Amino acid sequence: MNQDKIIIQGARVHNLKNIDIEIPKNKLTVITGVSGSGKSSLAFDTIYAEGQRRYMESLSSYARQFMGLMEKPDVDYIEGLSPAIAIDQHTATISPRSTLGTMSEIYDYIRLLFTKIGKVNCPQCKMELKAQKINVDKKRNGKNSYRRVFSCDVCEINFPSIDMGFFSFNNPQGACPRCRGLGKCMEIEPDLVFPNTRLSIAEGAIRPWSRTTSQTSWYNKIVNELSKKYNFSLNTDIAHLPKNIRQIILFGDDTYEGVIPNLERRYRETDSDYLRSEIEKYMVERVCPACNGQRLRKEVLSVLIDKKNIIEINSLTIFDSIKFFSTLSERISKEDYTISEQLIREINRRLNFLTEVGLGYLSLDRGADSLSNGEIRRIRLATLLGSNLAGVIYILDEPSMGLHQRDQDKLLEILFKLRDLGNTVIVVEHDVSTMMVADYLIDLGPGAGELGGEIIASGTPKEVMLSADSSTGAYLSGKRAITYKKTKRTGNGKSIIIKGASEFNLKNIDVKIPLNTLTVVSGVSGSGKSTLVTDILARALKAKFYHSLAKPGRHNSILGVQNVDKVVVVDQCPIGKSPRSNPATYTNVFGVIRDIFSSLPEARLRKYSSGHFSFNVKGGRCEACGGDGVNKFEMYFLPDVYVTCPACNGKRYNQEVLDICYNGKNIADVLNMTIDEAFEFFKDIPILKHKLGVQKDVGLGYIRLGQYATTLSGGEAQRVKLATELARQETGKTLYILDEPTTGLHFEDIDRLLKVLQALVDKGNTVLVVEHNLDIIKCADWVIDMGPEGGEKGGQIVAEGNPEDIIKITKSYTGKYLKDYIK
């Protein structure tokens, strides 16, 4: 067996064309190529999948019983595999209880530290309490068993025993009883109870009680009696009722429960998921009033290290945490340091890994649900570094996602460390700096989907640059480049101005966005870009145009909103969380296709409606899999496994529906088409030609219409959303907001995307992009560069102007790296 290479022969997974490749072990290998060329098929669906399957073979007989569920990749031969660990874009469902501290395991070490050297203080009089030993089990293992307890003689308070669970917000022992450790509570919002104050109660102004239910007549009787008691008319608009009457209707009196207490009680008491979801329509999420968002009981917060409780330490940024723990030995007793020295060293080691992957600006208590996909992947990478493994194959999918070029340099050092520990590092990536420092570079192509799946070039970066067939090599060598116009648009003279932006780390800044331009907001990771654009501007505009209830971040005002008549926000959140969601359903293409099939003569003869061609409802779907096409098997200690349904062979429909064909293709055949294929197939149907053409324009031609949403990357999901919006009628006064649209895109795909964005601006619209990609930045009309650093040292405008202006600003990191691209 060759110990120096991973040898792959005859790989045919997805679109791979029976390829042979040798990948050097203990090196950094980058796999690149246009979107849909087969990069993930090679890295994840071939190498990683076979590595996982072989790992299962080495486990117990219980684990091996699941082997039949794990399909062997379509490959003739693989040699040289070792245990593989993957960090891909398909992030598992994030629990609202997860934080950066729990995900990185640092919070576990901090909890242990508090159990060892934490000083317990009375939550009332604040006096430090001394521990007492209590014998709790005289017969255990023939020895006495003790636990530490505390009590305050002054306040006559008994303190719970101190252990790891006591400091966990995921454990009832430590969690705030009001919010159960979430730090947030769902509360009824009065504005949602009275959504239209111009209606009277008789006209249905009390929205939760206006729905037709078995209790409606009872509610009518209650409010009738209330109107008589307080002498008000049920025919008076809510807006014209006295304030005290509105309060009584909402919150009740001595004899009447009130709408809000009624809903809260039913929400607490019901076992019905349906009823809870109905009541949640009138609820908003707010900071828990009992713990003020700190998640833990007040007793927990009275345990201190260096005069700080566990939440105060947990709320520090990674940068500040390193300062705190690296100097802690100077501020605690020698005895405490002797006990905790090893723990403190491990905490510092893991904190340093987080800074090395560019996350020093985040705090340990940052909720996982507020992190980007790129940040989550870098947390996983830092956690792997903490494990100190060797002899492993690490497979990473675009670790550069969300990173400024300055921070990318730090990430490369991490990849080198993993390699130098004796690991094989395989990276799917489009970042130029990563490709240029690779030990080995593999370029797949030449096109996407069926036009891809071939090895175009492989070798050192210099060898790939010399390849006449490699478009990647041509861009790396400078033979090809994304062109830009030196003359930039100046806009239409109107602007949107954000005044006094101060959410998170923003330093009370005023920001001007010129309209009818392509404007890019850039800056190092954590500088405040997403806070400014997403948390403040996008939320405020969505509230104005679409009555969104998401509260915008802190700011004084936004001027010039009257200059746009529509806002389109395109983020990287998944387009669906189950196999039932796909590009065809999300873009509304599937409804048109189902109408075509239901109008066919044979379908009409069988009285098939459009619903028979839906895999979501009974009638035409395969009932063995419920229309999913796969059956899910929970693996408990490994990710869930999805196995093709044996009844329909993954086609999702029963045979009767599959007998209906349009131009020789049944509904399952159509869902299996790529967007490029579907565009040609339906080119005579104008509405489909238009919708599918837009999806081609944004680089999605290789995606299959029925591809499970769960298999789409963040960048692909974003482009599906973008295509959906572009297919709608634009007004010429629309503001498009995009967050890193170049994620997952090759040079050629970026060139195509830029043409789409520039065309939008040419029609009078405004495109606002949060982006690190220097090709996008150099093509912008206006750049707003944030910084100078991340976290507390960021939140300011470092530079603004056209790209040529930005490169002249010495304190701009973006300008420093942009110079070479402008030249």
PDB file of C-alpha atoms in Angstrom, residues 75-304:
ATOM      1  CA  VAL A  75     -15.459   4.370  -7.827  1.00  0.00           C
ATOM      2  CA  ASP A  76     -13.333   1.437  -8.968  1.00  0.00           C
ATOM      3  CA  TYR A  77     -10.473   1.739  -6.511  1.00  0.00           C
ATOM      4  CA  ILE A  78      -9.214   3.952  -3.680  1.00  0.00           C
ATOM      5  CA  GLU A  79      -5.910   3.371  -1.890  1.00  0.00           C
ATOM      6  CA  GLY A  80      -4.176   5.297   0.888  1.00  0.00           C
ATOM      7  CA  LEU A  81      -7.223   6.467   2.851  1.00  0.00           C
ATOM      8  CA  SER A  82      -6.883   7.289   6.531  1.00  0.00           C
ATOM      9  CA  PRO A  83      -9.616   8.538   8.937  1.00  0.00           C
ATOM     10  CA  ALA A  84     -11.322  11.590   7.408  1.00  0.00           C
ATOM     11  CA  ILE A  85     -12.913  14.662   8.997  1.00  0.00           C
ATOM     12  CA  ALA A  86     -15.032  17.017   6.909  1.00  0.00           C
ATOM     13  CA  ILE A  87     -16.023  20.633   7.479  1.00  0.00           C
ATOM     14  CA  ASP A  88     -18.536  21.419   4.762  1.00  0.00           C
ATOM     15  CA  GLN A  89     -21.152  24.089   4.119  1.00  0.00           C
ATOM     16  CA  HIS A  90     -24.122  21.985   5.145  1.00  0.00           C
ATOM     17  CA  THR A  91     -24.182  23.022   8.771  1.00  0.00           C
ATOM     18  CA  ALA A  92     -26.278  20.852  11.050  1.00  0.00           C
ATOM     19  CA  THR A  93     -29.351  22.442  12.616  1.00  0.00           C
ATOM     20  CA  ILE A  94     -28.151  24.947  15.176  1.00  0.00           C
ATOM     21  CA  SER A  95     -29.755  24.808  18.598  1.00  0.00           C
ATOM     22  CA  PRO A  96     -30.851  28.161  20.090  1.00  0.00           C
ATOM     23  CA  ARG A  97     -28.990  26.971  23.217  1.00  0.00           C
ATOM     24  CA  SER A  98     -25.641  26.765  21.433  1.00  0.00           C
ATOM     25  CA  THR A  99     -23.072  29.534  21.755  1.00  0.00           C
ATOM     26  CA  LEU A 100     -19.549  30.053  20.524  1.00  0.00           C
ATOM     27  CA  GLY A 101     -18.389  28.919  23.978  1.00  0.00           C
ATOM     28  CA  THR A 102     -20.327  25.645  23.914  1.00  0.00           C
ATOM     29  CA  MET A 103     -19.490  24.876  20.278  1.00  0.00           C
ATOM     30  CA  SER A 104     -15.771  25.373  20.861  1.00  0.00           C
ATOM     31  CA  GLU A 105     -15.982  23.471  24.207  1.00  0.00           C
ATOM     32  CA  ILE A 106     -14.299  26.439  25.954  1.00  0.00           C
ATOM     33  CA  TYR A 107     -17.372  27.049  28.106  1.00  0.00           C
ATOM     34  CA  ASP A 108     -17.071  23.495  29.464  1.00  0.00           C
ATOM     35  CA  TYR A 109     -13.535  24.254  30.649  1.00  0.00           C
ATOM     36  CA  ILE A 110     -14.675  27.550  32.186  1.00  0.00           C
ATOM     37  CA  ARG A 111     -17.504  25.754  34.027  1.00  0.00           C
ATOM     38  CA  LEU A 112     -14.998  23.285  35.412  1.00  0.00           C
ATOM     39  CA  LEU A 113     -12.729  26.165  36.449  1.00  0.00           C
ATOM     40  CA  PHE A 114     -15.590  27.742  38.437  1.00  0.00           C
ATOM     41  CA  THR A 115     -16.319  24.479  40.234  1.00  0.00           C
ATOM     42  CA  LYS A 116     -12.665  24.257  41.292  1.00  0.00           C
ATOM     43  CA  ILE A 117     -11.757  27.808  42.347  1.00  0.00           C
ATOM     44  CA  GLY A 118     -14.999  29.846  42.199  1.00  0.00           C
ATOM     45  CA  LYS A 119     -15.723  31.899  45.338  1.00  0.00           C
ATOM     46  CA  VAL A 120     -19.335  31.499  46.462  1.00  0.00           C
ATOM     47  CA  ASN A 121     -21.042  34.670  47.684  1.00  0.00           C
ATOM     48  CA  CYS A 122     -24.459  35.111  49.216  1.00  0.00           C
ATOM     49  CA  PRO A 123     -26.772  36.477  46.473  1.00  0.00           C
ATOM     50  CA  GLN A 124     -28.375  38.806  49.060  1.00  0.00           C
ATOM     51  CA  CYS A 125     -25.698  40.152  51.409  1.00  0.00           C
ATOM     52  CA  LYS A 126     -22.783  39.431  49.006  1.00  0.00           C
ATOM     53  CA  MET A 127     -20.667  37.941  51.833  1.00  0.00           C
ATOM     54  CA  GLU A 128     -18.276  35.164  50.794  1.00  0.00           C
ATOM     55  CA  LEU A 129     -19.445  31.766  52.011  1.00  0.00           C
ATOM     56  CA  LYS A 130     -17.259  28.940  53.259  1.00  0.00           C
ATOM     57  CA  ALA A 131     -17.798  25.364  52.134  1.00  0.00           C
ATOM     58  CA  GLN A 132     -18.913  22.638  54.503  1.00  0.00           C
ATOM     59  CA  LYS A 133     -18.512  18.914  53.837  1.00  0.00           C
ATOM     60  CA  ILE A 134     -21.596  16.741  54.263  1.00  0.00           C
ATOM     61  CA  ASN A 135     -21.430  12.965  54.304  1.00  0.00           C
ATOM     62  CA  VAL A 136     -24.003  11.844  51.748  1.00  0.00           C
ATOM     63  CA  ASP A 137     -23.225   8.121  51.423  1.00  0.00           C
ATOM     64  CA  LYS A 138     -21.438   6.039  54.059  1.00  0.00           C
ATOM     65  CA  LYS A 139     -21.657   2.751  52.150  1.00  0.00           C
ATOM     66  CA  ARG A 140     -20.576   3.714  48.663  1.00  0.00           C
ATOM     67  CA  ASN A 141     -17.637   1.490  47.632  1.00  0.00           C
ATOM     68  CA  GLY A 142     -16.969   0.981  51.316  1.00  0.00           C
ATOM     69  CA  LYS A 143     -15.941   4.636  51.637  1.00  0.00           C
ATOM     70  CA  ASN A 144     -17.600   7.785  52.853  1.00  0.00           C
ATOM     71  CA  SER A 145     -18.801  10.138  50.096  1.00  0.00           C
ATOM     72  CA  TYR A 146     -18.953  13.884  50.628  1.00  0.00           C
ATOM     73  CA  ARG A 147     -20.258  16.914  48.801  1.00  0.00           C
ATOM     74  CA  ARG A 148     -19.594  20.625  49.351  1.00  0.00           C
ATOM     75  CA  VAL A 149     -22.521  22.756  50.473  1.00  0.00           C
ATOM     76  CA  PHE A 150     -22.791  26.414  51.393  1.00  0.00           C
ATOM     77  CA  SER A 151     -25.078  28.453  53.579  1.00  0.00           C
ATOM     78  CA  CYS A 152     -25.350  32.059  54.745  1.00  0.00           C
ATOM     79  CA  ASP A 153     -26.001  32.312  58.485  1.00  0.00           C
ATOM     80  CA  VAL A 154     -26.863  36.012  58.161  1.00  0.00           C
ATOM     81  CA  CYS A 155     -29.551  35.626  55.483  1.00  0.00           C
ATOM     82  CA  GLU A 156     -30.406  32.033  56.464  1.00  0.00           C
ATOM     83  CA  ILE A 157     -30.007  30.875  52.870  1.00  0.00           C
ATOM     84  CA  ASN A 158     -28.876  27.396  51.875  1.00  0.00           C
ATOM     85  CA  PHE A 159     -26.831  27.294  48.683  1.00  0.00           C
ATOM     86  CA  PRO A 160     -26.999  24.382  46.190  1.00  0.00           C
ATOM     87  CA  SER A 161     -24.001  22.123  45.739  1.00  0.00           C
ATOM     88  CA  ILE A 162     -21.447  23.385  43.217  1.00  0.00           C
ATOM     89  CA  ASP A 163     -20.768  21.130  40.241  1.00  0.00           C
ATOM     90  CA  MET A 164     -20.528  21.389  36.435  1.00  0.00           C
ATOM     91  CA  GLY A 165     -24.301  21.283  35.971  1.00  0.00           C
ATOM     92  CA  PHE A 166     -24.735  24.263  38.294  1.00  0.00           C
ATOM     93  CA  PHE A 167     -23.001  26.524  35.737  1.00  0.00           C
ATOM     94  CA  SER A 168     -24.823  25.163  32.689  1.00  0.00           C
ATOM     95  CA  PHE A 169     -27.748  27.017  31.129  1.00  0.00           C
ATOM     96  CA  ASN A 170     -28.673  23.715  29.465  1.00  0.00           C
ATOM     97  CA  ASN A 171     -29.233  22.082  32.856  1.00  0.00           C
ATOM     98  CA  PRO A 172     -32.284  22.816  35.081  1.00  0.00           C
ATOM     99  CA  GLN A 173     -29.873  23.020  38.016  1.00  0.00           C
ATOM    100  CA  GLY A 174     -28.338  26.237  36.675  1.00  0.00           C
ATOM    101  CA  ALA A 175     -30.761  27.553  34.049  1.00  0.00           C
ATOM    102  CA  CYS A 176     -32.984  30.564  34.672  1.00  0.00           C
ATOM    103  CA  PRO A 177     -36.409  29.063  35.496  1.00  0.00           C
ATOM    104  CA  ARG A 178     -38.276  31.732  33.501  1.00  0.00           C
ATOM    105  CA  CYS A 179     -36.594  31.229  30.113  1.00  0.00           C
ATOM    106  CA  ARG A 180     -35.137  27.777  30.873  1.00  0.00           C
ATOM    107  CA  GLY A 181     -31.660  28.897  29.915  1.00  0.00           C
ATOM    108  CA  LEU A 182     -32.449  30.463  26.545  1.00  0.00           C
ATOM    109  CA  GLY A 183     -32.023  34.055  27.690  1.00  0.00           C
ATOM    110  CA  LYS A 184     -35.078  34.915  25.605  1.00  0.00           C
ATOM    111  CA  CYS A 185     -38.821  34.536  26.071  1.00  0.00           C
ATOM    112  CA  MET A 186     -41.688  34.436  23.625  1.00  0.00           C
ATOM    113  CA  GLU A 187     -44.217  37.082  24.639  1.00  0.00           C
ATOM    114  CA  ILE A 188     -47.567  38.160  23.235  1.00  0.00           C
ATOM    115  CA  GLU A 189     -47.230  41.397  21.261  1.00  0.00           C
ATOM    116  CA  PRO A 190     -50.251  43.730  21.690  1.00  0.00           C
ATOM    117  CA  ASP A 191     -49.797  45.129  18.161  1.00  0.00           C
ATOM    118  CA  LEU A 192     -50.317  41.620  16.785  1.00  0.00           C
ATOM    119  CA  VAL A 193     -53.466  41.150  18.878  1.00  0.00           C
ATOM    120  CA  PHE A 194     -54.832  44.427  17.422  1.00  0.00           C
ATOM    121  CA  PRO A 195     -53.182  44.436  13.953  1.00  0.00           C
ATOM    122  CA  ASN A 196     -55.744  46.867  12.548  1.00  0.00           C
ATOM    123  CA  THR A 197     -56.934  49.477  15.042  1.00  0.00           C
ATOM    124  CA  ARG A 198     -59.385  50.890  12.504  1.00  0.00           C
ATOM    125  CA  LEU A 199     -61.579  47.837  13.048  1.00  0.00           C
ATOM    126  CA  SER A 200     -64.079  47.476  15.868  1.00  0.00           C
ATOM    127  CA  ILE A 201     -64.358  44.402  18.076  1.00  0.00           C
ATOM    128  CA  ALA A 202     -67.563  43.516  16.232  1.00  0.00           C
ATOM    129  CA  GLU A 203     -65.600  43.619  12.966  1.00  0.00           C
ATOM    130  CA  GLY A 204     -62.905  41.249  14.310  1.00  0.00           C
ATOM    131  CA  ALA A 205     -60.307  43.669  15.754  1.00  0.00           C
ATOM    132  CA  ILE A 206     -59.225  41.066  18.350  1.00  0.00           C
ATOM    133  CA  ARG A 207     -57.371  38.956  15.810  1.00  0.00           C
ATOM    134  CA  PRO A 208     -56.784  35.774  17.914  1.00  0.00           C
ATOM    135  CA  TRP A 209     -60.494  35.674  18.825  1.00  0.00           C
ATOM    136  CA  SER A 210     -61.826  36.504  15.373  1.00  0.00           C
ATOM    137  CA  ARG A 211     -60.839  33.160  13.875  1.00  0.00           C
ATOM    138  CA  THR A 212     -63.663  30.661  13.476  1.00  0.00           C
ATOM    139  CA  THR A 213     -63.276  28.197  16.330  1.00  0.00           C
ATOM    140  CA  SER A 214     -65.456  26.260  18.709  1.00  0.00           C
ATOM    141  CA  GLN A 215     -64.655  28.906  21.332  1.00  0.00           C
ATOM    142  CA  THR A 216     -65.638  31.933  19.219  1.00  0.00           C
ATOM    143  CA  SER A 217     -69.167  32.195  20.632  1.00  0.00           C
ATOM    144  CA  TRP A 218     -67.758  31.962  24.177  1.00  0.00           C
ATOM    145  CA  TYR A 219     -65.296  34.785  23.476  1.00  0.00           C
ATOM    146  CA  ASN A 220     -68.112  36.887  21.993  1.00  0.00           C
ATOM    147  CA  LYS A 221     -70.120  36.402  25.151  1.00  0.00           C
ATOM    148  CA  ILE A 222     -67.155  37.460  27.320  1.00  0.00           C
ATOM    149  CA  VAL A 223     -66.476  40.721  25.423  1.00  0.00           C
ATOM    150  CA  ASN A 224     -70.223  41.438  25.348  1.00  0.00           C
ATOM    151  CA  GLU A 225     -70.370  41.298  29.132  1.00  0.00           C
ATOM    152  CA  LEU A 226     -67.171  43.371  29.334  1.00  0.00           C
ATOM    153  CA  SER A 227     -68.681  46.119  27.134  1.00  0.00           C
ATOM    154  CA  LYS A 228     -71.702  46.346  29.423  1.00  0.00           C
ATOM    155  CA  LYS A 229     -69.549  46.450  32.559  1.00  0.00           C
ATOM    156  CA  TYR A 230     -67.325  49.302  31.278  1.00  0.00           C
ATOM    157  CA  ASN A 231     -69.933  50.970  29.049  1.00  0.00           C
ATOM    158  CA  PHE A 232     -68.187  50.888  25.655  1.00  0.00           C
ATOM    159  CA  SER A 233     -69.495  49.898  22.235  1.00  0.00           C
ATOM    160  CA  LEU A 234     -68.329  46.843  20.359  1.00  0.00           C
ATOM    161  CA  ASN A 235     -68.832  48.861  17.168  1.00  0.00           C
ATOM    162  CA  THR A 236     -66.247  51.534  18.099  1.00  0.00           C
ATOM    163  CA  ASP A 237     -62.879  51.362  16.341  1.00  0.00           C
ATOM    164  CA  ILE A 238     -60.121  50.094  18.654  1.00  0.00           C
ATOM    165  CA  ALA A 239     -58.197  53.314  17.929  1.00  0.00           C
ATOM    166  CA  HIS A 240     -61.057  55.367  19.410  1.00  0.00           C
ATOM    167  CA  LEU A 241     -61.540  53.313  22.569  1.00  0.00           C
ATOM    168  CA  PRO A 242     -60.109  54.864  25.777  1.00  0.00           C
ATOM    169  CA  LYS A 243     -56.618  53.633  26.653  1.00  0.00           C
ATOM    170  CA  ASN A 244     -57.776  52.038  29.931  1.00  0.00           C
ATOM    171  CA  ILE A 245     -60.435  50.037  28.051  1.00  0.00           C
ATOM    172  CA  ARG A 246     -57.849  48.743  25.562  1.00  0.00           C
ATOM    173  CA  GLN A 247     -55.623  47.733  28.503  1.00  0.00           C
ATOM    174  CA  ILE A 248     -58.501  45.857  30.184  1.00  0.00           C
ATOM    175  CA  ILE A 249     -59.339  44.018  26.944  1.00  0.00           C
ATOM    176  CA  LEU A 250     -55.694  43.024  26.555  1.00  0.00           C
ATOM    177  CA  PHE A 251     -54.711  42.277  30.168  1.00  0.00           C
ATOM    178  CA  GLY A 252     -58.024  41.711  32.004  1.00  0.00           C
ATOM    179  CA  ASP A 253     -59.365  42.742  35.403  1.00  0.00           C
ATOM    180  CA  ASP A 254     -60.452  40.958  38.595  1.00  0.00           C
ATOM    181  CA  THR A 255     -63.134  38.921  36.813  1.00  0.00           C
ATOM    182  CA  TYR A 256     -61.989  38.834  33.205  1.00  0.00           C
ATOM    183  CA  GLU A 257     -58.801  37.018  32.123  1.00  0.00           C
ATOM    184  CA  GLY A 258     -57.804  39.277  29.224  1.00  0.00           C
ATOM    185  CA  VAL A 259     -56.684  38.307  25.731  1.00  0.00           C
ATOM    186  CA  ILE A 260     -52.942  38.235  26.483  1.00  0.00           C
ATOM    187  CA  PRO A 261     -53.118  36.228  29.770  1.00  0.00           C
ATOM    188  CA  ASN A 262     -55.542  33.854  27.998  1.00  0.00           C
ATOM    189  CA  LEU A 263     -53.130  33.243  25.142  1.00  0.00           C
ATOM    190  CA  GLU A 264     -50.137  32.882  27.499  1.00  0.00           C
ATOM    191  CA  ARG A 265     -51.966  30.337  29.661  1.00  0.00           C
ATOM    192  CA  ARG A 266     -53.112  28.257  26.706  1.00  0.00           C
ATOM    193  CA  TYR A 267     -49.578  28.393  25.249  1.00  0.00           C
ATOM    194  CA  ARG A 268     -48.134  27.019  28.518  1.00  0.00           C
ATOM    195  CA  GLU A 269     -50.785  24.365  29.088  1.00  0.00           C
ATOM    196  CA  THR A 270     -51.366  22.897  25.632  1.00  0.00           C
ATOM    197  CA  ASP A 271     -49.759  19.731  24.286  1.00  0.00           C
ATOM    198  CA  SER A 272     -50.849  20.599  20.753  1.00  0.00           C
ATOM    199  CA  ASP A 273     -48.074  21.701  18.391  1.00  0.00           C
ATOM    200  CA  TYR A 274     -50.734  23.184  16.118  1.00  0.00           C
ATOM    201  CA  LEU A 275     -52.222  25.367  18.856  1.00  0.00           C
ATOM    202  CA  ARG A 276     -48.747  26.510  19.961  1.00  0.00           C
ATOM    203  CA  SER A 277     -47.862  27.485  16.384  1.00  0.00           C
ATOM    204  CA  GLU A 278     -51.149  29.386  16.060  1.00  0.00           C
ATOM    205  CA  ILE A 279     -50.540  31.338  19.274  1.00  0.00           C
ATOM    206  CA  GLU A 280     -46.924  32.037  18.209  1.00  0.00           C
ATOM    207  CA  LYS A 281     -48.356  34.158  15.384  1.00  0.00           C
ATOM    208  CA  TYR A 282     -49.112  36.763  18.041  1.00  0.00           C
ATOM    209  CA  MET A 283     -45.785  36.469  19.847  1.00  0.00           C
ATOM    210  CA  VAL A 284     -42.365  38.094  19.523  1.00  0.00           C
ATOM    211  CA  GLU A 285     -39.036  37.095  21.033  1.00  0.00           C
ATOM    212  CA  ARG A 286     -37.737  39.345  23.820  1.00  0.00           C
ATOM    213  CA  VAL A 287     -34.879  39.308  26.314  1.00  0.00           C
ATOM    214  CA  CYS A 288     -35.913  37.343  29.414  1.00  0.00           C
ATOM    215  CA  PRO A 289     -36.915  39.846  32.121  1.00  0.00           C
ATOM    216  CA  ALA A 290     -35.935  37.449  34.939  1.00  0.00           C
ATOM    217  CA  CYS A 291     -32.265  36.923  34.008  1.00  0.00           C
ATOM    218  CA  ASN A 292     -31.899  39.889  31.613  1.00  0.00           C
ATOM    219  CA  GLY A 293     -30.681  37.529  28.907  1.00  0.00           C
ATOM    220  CA  GLN A 294     -27.955  35.986  31.085  1.00  0.00           C
ATOM    221  CA  ARG A 295     -29.566  32.511  30.978  1.00  0.00           C
ATOM    222  CA  LEU A 296     -28.539  31.462  34.524  1.00  0.00           C
ATOM    223  CA  ARG A 297     -30.069  31.586  38.006  1.00  0.00           C
ATOM    224  CA  LYS A 298     -29.059  34.466  40.281  1.00  0.00           C
ATOM    225  CA  GLU A 299     -27.344  31.984  42.637  1.00  0.00           C
ATOM    226  CA  VAL A 300     -24.999  30.937  39.829  1.00  0.00           C
ATOM    227  CA  LEU A 301     -24.076  34.555  39.162  1.00  0.00           C
ATOM    228  CA  SER A 302     -22.964  35.019  42.767  1.00  0.00           C
ATOM    229  CA  VAL A 303     -20.004  32.653  42.254  1.00  0.00           C
ATOM    230  CA  LEU A 304     -16.955  34.711  41.311  1.00  0.00           C
TER     231      LEU A 304
END
